[in-house]
PDB file of C-alpha atoms in Angstrom:
ATOM      1  CA  MET A   1      95.045 105.530  84.691  1.00 48.00           C
ATOM      2  CA  LEU A   2      97.286 107.519  86.847  1.00 48.00           C
ATOM      3  CA  GLN A   3     100.219 104.916  87.109  1.00 48.00           C
ATOM      4  CA  ARG A   4     100.063 104.623  83.236  1.00 51.00           C
ATOM      5  CA  ARG A   5     100.386 108.406  83.040  1.00 50.00           C
ATOM      6  CA  ALA A   6     103.440 108.433  85.695  1.00 49.00           C
ATOM      7  CA  ASP A   7     104.998 105.454  83.556  1.00 52.00           C
ATOM      8  CA  ARG A   8     104.855 107.476  80.486  1.00 55.00           C
ATOM      9  CA  THR A   9     105.784 110.799  81.856  1.00 54.00           C
ATOM     10  CA  LEU A  10     108.756 109.505  83.884  1.00 53.00           C
ATOM     11  CA  VAL A  11     110.267 107.448  81.013  1.00 56.00           C
ATOM     12  CA  ILE A  12     110.105 111.236  79.247  1.00 57.00           C
ATOM     13  CA  ALA A  13     112.002 113.018  82.097  1.00 55.00           C
ATOM     14  CA  ALA A  14     114.505 109.846  82.593  1.00 51.00           C
ATOM     15  CA  THR A  15     115.220 110.466  78.666  1.00 50.00           C
ATOM     16  CA  VAL A  16     115.660 114.197  79.362  1.00 51.00           C
ATOM     17  CA  LEU A  17     117.827 113.655  81.968  1.00 48.00           C
ATOM     18  CA  CYS A  18     120.092 110.915  80.078  1.00 46.00           C
ATOM     19  CA  ILE A  19     120.129 111.778  76.800  1.00 39.00           C
ATOM     20  CA  GLY A  20     119.856 115.565  77.174  1.00 43.00           C
ATOM     21  CA  GLY A  21     123.443 115.469  79.150  1.00 42.00           C
ATOM     22  CA  LEU A  22     121.728 116.401  82.520  1.00 44.00           C
ATOM     23  CA  GLY A  23     122.931 113.782  84.629  1.00 43.00           C
ATOM     24  CA  PRO A  24     126.134 113.880  86.439  1.00 41.00           C
ATOM     25  CA  PHE A  25     128.079 111.508  84.399  1.00 40.00           C
ATOM     26  CA  ALA A  26     127.649 113.568  81.220  1.00 43.00           C
ATOM     27  CA  ALA A  27     128.113 116.924  83.361  1.00 45.00           C
ATOM     28  CA  GLY A  28     131.395 116.066  84.455  1.00 47.00           C
ATOM     29  CA  GLN A  29     130.494 115.976  88.132  1.00 46.00           C
ATOM     30  CA  SER A  30     131.256 113.208  90.549  1.00 48.00           C
ATOM     31  CA  ALA A  31     129.309 109.878  90.094  1.00 55.00           C
ATOM     32  CA  ARG A  32     127.710 110.488  93.497  1.00 58.00           C
ATOM     33  CA  ALA A  33     126.387 113.622  92.731  1.00 75.00           C
ATOM     34  CA  PRO A  34     122.443 113.065  92.792  1.00 82.00           C
ATOM     35  CA  THR A  35     120.196 114.235  90.051  1.00 83.00           C
ATOM     36  CA  ARG A  36     117.305 116.337  91.558  1.00 89.00           C
ATOM     37  CA  VAL A  37     113.981 116.492  90.426  1.00 89.00           C
ATOM     38  CA  LEU A  38     111.512 118.811  91.559  1.00 93.00           C
ATOM     39  CA  LEU A  39     107.760 117.844  91.483  1.00 93.00           C
ATOM     40  CA  ILE A  40     105.306 120.699  91.318  1.00 93.00           C
ATOM     41  CA  PHE A  41     101.439 119.994  92.307  1.00 92.00           C
ATOM     42  CA  GLN A  42      98.898 122.482  91.471  1.00 85.00           C
ATOM     43  CA  GLN A  43      97.050 121.168  94.396  1.00 84.00           C
ATOM     44  CA  GLN A  44      97.629 119.385  97.639  1.00 80.00           C
ATOM     45  CA  ALA A  45     100.048 116.391  97.064  1.00 82.00           C
ATOM     46  CA  GLU A  46      98.571 114.650 100.103  1.00 82.00           C
ATOM     47  CA  THR A  47      95.694 113.109  98.393  1.00 82.00           C
ATOM     48  CA  ARG A  48      95.503 109.349  97.582  1.00 84.00           C
ATOM     49  CA  PRO A  49      95.639 109.758  93.583  1.00 81.00           C
ATOM     50  CA  MET A  50      98.733 112.208  94.050  1.00 82.00           C
ATOM     51  CA  MET A  51     100.611 109.933  96.391  1.00 87.00           C
ATOM     52  CA  GLU A  52      99.943 106.883  94.341  1.00 86.00           C
ATOM     53  CA  PHE A  53     101.020 109.030  91.336  1.00 83.00           C
ATOM     54  CA  THR A  54     104.096 110.417  93.491  1.00 85.00           C
ATOM     55  CA  GLN A  55     104.967 106.688  94.609  1.00 87.00           C
ATOM     56  CA  ARG A  56     104.696 105.376  91.013  1.00 84.00           C
ATOM     57  CA  LEU A  57     106.809 108.349  89.349  1.00 83.00           C
ATOM     58  CA  ARG A  58     109.592 107.667  91.983  1.00 84.00           C
ATOM     59  CA  VAL A  59     109.778 104.217  91.339  1.00 83.00           C
ATOM     60  CA  THR A  60     109.949 104.636  87.594  1.00 80.00           C
ATOM     61  CA  VAL A  61     112.460 106.974  87.571  1.00 78.00           C
ATOM     62  CA  GLU A  62     114.697 105.172  89.967  1.00 78.00           C
ATOM     63  CA  SER A  63     114.168 102.109  87.689  1.00 78.00           C
ATOM     64  CA  GLU A  64     115.111 103.671  84.408  1.00 74.00           C
ATOM     65  CA  LEU A  65     117.687 106.097  85.817  1.00 71.00           C
ATOM     66  CA  PRO A  66     121.240 104.558  86.438  1.00 73.00           C
ATOM     67  CA  LEU A  67     122.378 107.619  88.793  1.00 73.00           C
ATOM     68  CA  SER A  68     121.303 108.721  92.296  1.00 82.00           C
ATOM     69  CA  VAL A  69     117.978 110.570  92.104  1.00 84.00           C
ATOM     70  CA  GLU A  70     116.713 113.028  94.761  1.00 88.00           C
ATOM     71  CA  PHE A  71     113.078 114.195  94.837  1.00 90.00           C
ATOM     72  CA  TYR A  72     111.574 117.483  95.990  1.00 93.00           C
ATOM     73  CA  GLN A  73     108.209 118.355  95.972  1.00 92.00           C
ATOM     74  CA  GLU A  74     105.925 121.499  96.390  1.00 94.00           C
ATOM     75  CA  SER A  75     102.337 121.971  96.590  1.00 91.00           C
ATOM     76  CA  LEU A  76     101.005 125.583  94.853  1.00 90.00           C
ATOM     77  CA  ASP A  77      97.708 124.808  96.298  1.00 86.00           C
ATOM     78  CA  LEU A  78      95.919 127.145  93.917  1.00 79.00           C
ATOM     79  CA  ASP A  79      92.219 126.696  94.812  1.00 78.00           C
ATOM     80  CA  ARG A  80      92.244 127.386  98.588  1.00 79.00           C
ATOM     81  CA  PHE A  81      95.031 130.306  98.451  1.00 76.00           C
ATOM     82  CA  ARG A  82      93.963 132.578  95.999  1.00 72.00           C
ATOM     83  CA  GLY A  83      94.992 136.151  95.341  1.00 65.00           C
ATOM     84  CA  GLY A  84      96.089 138.337  92.584  1.00 65.00           C
ATOM     85  CA  ASP A  85      99.952 138.631  93.972  1.00 76.00           C
ATOM     86  CA  ARG A  86      99.893 135.000  95.119  1.00 84.00           C
ATOM     87  CA  LEU A  87     101.562 133.974  91.988  1.00 85.00           C
ATOM     88  CA  SER A  88     104.562 136.529  92.448  1.00 87.00           C
ATOM     89  CA  ASP A  89     104.732 135.443  96.113  1.00 88.00           C
ATOM     90  CA  LEU A  90     105.324 131.854  95.125  1.00 91.00           C
ATOM     91  CA  GLN A  91     107.777 132.723  92.426  1.00 91.00           C
ATOM     92  CA  ALA A  92     109.746 134.643  95.026  1.00 92.00           C
ATOM     93  CA  TYR A  93     109.335 131.621  97.661  1.00 93.00           C
ATOM     94  CA  PHE A  94     110.888 129.220  94.924  1.00 93.00           C
ATOM     95  CA  GLU A  95     113.964 131.580  93.912  1.00 94.00           C
ATOM     96  CA  GLN A  96     114.760 131.997  97.525  1.00 94.00           C
ATOM     97  CA  LYS A  97     114.159 128.538  98.563  1.00 94.00           C
ATOM     98  CA  TYR A  98     116.034 127.047  95.263  1.00 92.00           C
ATOM     99  CA  ARG A  99     118.716 129.467  94.215  1.00 87.00           C
ATOM    100  CA  GLY A 100     121.716 127.923  93.450  1.00 85.00           C
ATOM    101  CA  PHE A 101     120.350 124.417  94.323  1.00 86.00           C
ATOM    102  CA  GLY A 102     120.791 122.756  91.320  1.00 87.00           C
ATOM    103  CA  ILE A 103     117.407 121.324  90.050  1.00 90.00           C
ATOM    104  CA  ASP A 104     117.818 118.984  87.175  1.00 88.00           C
ATOM    105  CA  VAL A 105     114.154 118.815  86.030  1.00 89.00           C
ATOM    106  CA  LEU A 106     110.956 120.344  86.970  1.00 91.00           C
ATOM    107  CA  VAL A 107     107.891 118.058  86.904  1.00 91.00           C
ATOM    108  CA  PRO A 108     104.627 120.301  87.303  1.00 91.00           C
ATOM    109  CA  VAL A 109     101.433 118.098  87.968  1.00 88.00           C
ATOM    110  CA  GLY A 110      98.652 119.368  86.860  1.00 85.00           C
ATOM    111  CA  SER A 111      97.705 122.252  83.757  1.00 86.00           C
ATOM    112  CA  ARG A 112      97.972 125.160  86.018  1.00 87.00           C
ATOM    113  CA  ALA A 113     101.129 123.683  87.592  1.00 89.00           C
ATOM    114  CA  LEU A 114     102.515 123.652  84.308  1.00 89.00           C
ATOM    115  CA  LYS A 115     101.508 127.089  83.561  1.00 89.00           C
ATOM    116  CA  PHE A 116     102.793 128.424  86.573  1.00 91.00           C
ATOM    117  CA  ALA A 117     106.279 126.739  85.676  1.00 91.00           C
ATOM    118  CA  VAL A 118     106.690 127.932  82.431  1.00 90.00           C
ATOM    119  CA  GLU A 119     105.358 131.533  83.407  1.00 90.00           C
ATOM    120  CA  GLN A 120     106.581 131.990  86.728  1.00 89.00           C
ATOM    121  CA  LEU A 121     109.721 130.073  87.126  1.00 91.00           C
ATOM    122  CA  GLY A 122     111.407 130.585  83.546  1.00 89.00           C
ATOM    123  CA  ASP A 123     113.334 132.925  85.353  1.00 89.00           C
ATOM    124  CA  VAL A 124     114.349 131.059  88.305  1.00 92.00           C
ATOM    125  CA  PHE A 125     115.206 127.902  86.494  1.00 91.00           C
ATOM    126  CA  PRO A 126     116.665 129.001  83.251  1.00 90.00           C
ATOM    127  CA  GLY A 127     116.854 126.445  80.699  1.00 87.00           C
ATOM    128  CA  THR A 128     115.806 123.635  83.337  1.00 89.00           C
ATOM    129  CA  PRO A 129     113.876 121.039  81.527  1.00 90.00           C
ATOM    130  CA  VAL A 130     110.182 120.788  82.413  1.00 89.00           C
ATOM    131  CA  VAL A 131     108.533 117.530  82.121  1.00 88.00           C
ATOM    132  CA  PHE A 132     104.882 117.804  82.885  1.00 84.00           C
ATOM    133  CA  ALA A 133     102.350 115.454  84.179  1.00 81.00           C
ATOM    134  CA  LEU A 134      98.346 114.892  84.358  1.00 80.00           C
ATOM    135  CA  THR A 135      97.441 117.775  82.190  1.00 76.00           C
ATOM    136  CA  ALA A 136      94.499 117.658  79.612  1.00 67.00           C
ATOM    137  CA  PRO A 137      93.460 119.461  76.765  1.00 64.00           C
ATOM    138  CA  PRO A 138      92.507 122.178  76.436  1.00 60.00           C
ATOM    139  CA  ALA A 139      94.281 123.643  79.262  1.00 62.00           C
ATOM    140  CA  THR A 140      97.514 122.431  77.747  1.00 64.00           C
ATOM    141  CA  ASP A 141      98.893 122.843  74.110  1.00 61.00           C
ATOM    142  CA  PRO A 142     102.088 121.513  73.569  1.00 64.00           C
ATOM    143  CA  ALA A 143     102.576 123.509  70.727  1.00 65.00           C
ATOM    144  CA  MET A 144     102.539 126.741  72.540  1.00 72.00           C
ATOM    145  CA  LEU A 145     105.052 125.504  74.863  1.00 72.00           C
ATOM    146  CA  PRO A 146     108.938 126.490  75.286  1.00 72.00           C
ATOM    147  CA  ARG A 147     111.444 124.202  73.591  1.00 81.00           C
ATOM    148  CA  ASN A 148     112.550 122.793  77.263  1.00 80.00           C
ATOM    149  CA  VAL A 149     109.061 121.847  78.077  1.00 82.00           C
ATOM    150  CA  THR A 150     107.822 118.234  76.981  1.00 80.00           C
ATOM    151  CA  GLY A 151     105.363 115.686  78.472  1.00 77.00           C
ATOM    152  CA  ARG A 152     102.094 113.732  77.329  1.00 72.00           C
ATOM    153  CA  VAL A 153      98.763 115.330  77.470  1.00 68.00           C
ATOM    154  CA  GLY A 154      96.110 113.235  78.823  1.00 66.00           C
ATOM    155  CA  ILE A 155      93.569 112.463  76.393  1.00 49.00           C
ATOM    156  CA  THR A 156      91.131 110.296  78.180  1.00 53.00           C
ATOM    157  CA  SER A 157      88.287 111.863  79.921  1.00 57.00           C
ATOM    158  CA  ARG A 158      87.989 111.081  83.727  1.00 62.00           C
ATOM    159  CA  PHE A 159      84.176 111.016  83.027  1.00 69.00           C
ATOM    160  CA  ALA A 160      84.361 108.260  80.500  1.00 70.00           C
ATOM    161  CA  PRO A 161      83.713 105.303  83.001  1.00 74.00           C
ATOM    162  CA  THR A 162      80.650 107.042  84.814  1.00 78.00           C
ATOM    163  CA  ILE A 163      79.298 107.965  81.111  1.00 79.00           C
ATOM    164  CA  GLU A 164      79.481 104.415  80.073  1.00 82.00           C
ATOM    165  CA  MET A 165      77.914 103.178  83.285  1.00 85.00           C
ATOM    166  CA  ALA A 166      75.085 105.723  82.832  1.00 84.00           C
ATOM    167  CA  ARG A 167      74.537 104.591  78.961  1.00 84.00           C
ATOM    168  CA  ARG A 168      74.314 101.171  80.220  1.00 88.00           C
ATOM    169  CA  LEU A 169      71.711 101.995  83.051  1.00 88.00           C
ATOM    170  CA  GLN A 170      69.487 104.331  80.880  1.00 86.00           C
ATOM    171  CA  PRO A 171      69.991 103.431  77.236  1.00 87.00           C
ATOM    172  CA  ASP A 172      67.185 104.927  76.135  1.00 89.00           C
ATOM    173  CA  ALA A 173      68.270 108.479  77.531  1.00 85.00           C
ATOM    174  CA  LYS A 174      68.583 111.254  75.267  1.00 84.00           C
ATOM    175  CA  GLN A 175      70.473 113.625  76.958  1.00 82.00           C
ATOM    176  CA  LEU A 176      73.260 113.771  79.473  1.00 78.00           C
ATOM    177  CA  VAL A 177      74.066 116.623  81.854  1.00 76.00           C
ATOM    178  CA  ILE A 178      77.356 116.964  83.669  1.00 71.00           C
ATOM    179  CA  VAL A 179      77.288 119.272  86.643  1.00 73.00           C
ATOM    180  CA  GLY A 180      80.648 120.674  88.121  1.00 64.00           C
ATOM    181  CA  GLY A 181      82.062 122.872  90.635  1.00 61.00           C
ATOM    182  CA  ALA A 182      82.187 126.399  90.850  1.00 60.00           C
ATOM    183  CA  THR A 183      85.939 127.326  90.171  1.00 59.00           C
ATOM    184  CA  ALA A 184      87.370 128.275  86.805  1.00 54.00           C
ATOM    185  CA  GLN A 185      89.477 124.714  86.930  1.00 52.00           C
ATOM    186  CA  ASP A 186      86.116 122.921  87.647  1.00 54.00           C
ATOM    187  CA  SER A 187      84.434 124.641  84.383  1.00 52.00           C
ATOM    188  CA  SER A 188      87.390 123.680  82.270  1.00 51.00           C
ATOM    189  CA  SER A 189      87.514 120.026  83.368  1.00 55.00           C
ATOM    190  CA  VAL A 190      84.165 119.442  82.418  1.00 54.00           C
ATOM    191  CA  ALA A 191      84.348 121.394  79.106  1.00 50.00           C
TER     192      ALA A 191
END
């Protein structure tokens, strides 16, 4: 499922880069100037599902774009490192690290990474296209996003296979209870 979402998301990213005139050919730059894609993960990027997603995403973009692409990635790690001023510290980090660097497209992975990209990085990367991935309702409402933001909201439940199995194992059950974690993200993912 992550692979299909990566394919759809990155075809959108490739379209944004090529049609939007962001690639080096359209911008009048040297044909050797790379297109820079910054992936922003809301959690650790080193988990197996995220590594698979990232690999598939890279393969898809590199096969769809007729130009050189460089990938950069950052992990916000929002659950393990909490705090009221954390977001402003992260914003300052991005501003210092990428100032004048020329990122061509941001790819926030997850609903909270998308929120961070829109709310905290708009001034750091003004006008830069944002192509979000692996988000789900109700946390992501495309109608409320700025014009430079696009992507595909996941509509399938990650619990669907487990629920279907439970129905097969207990066809006479009248009630289903889902137990989630204690964080706000856990609560929204089971809603």
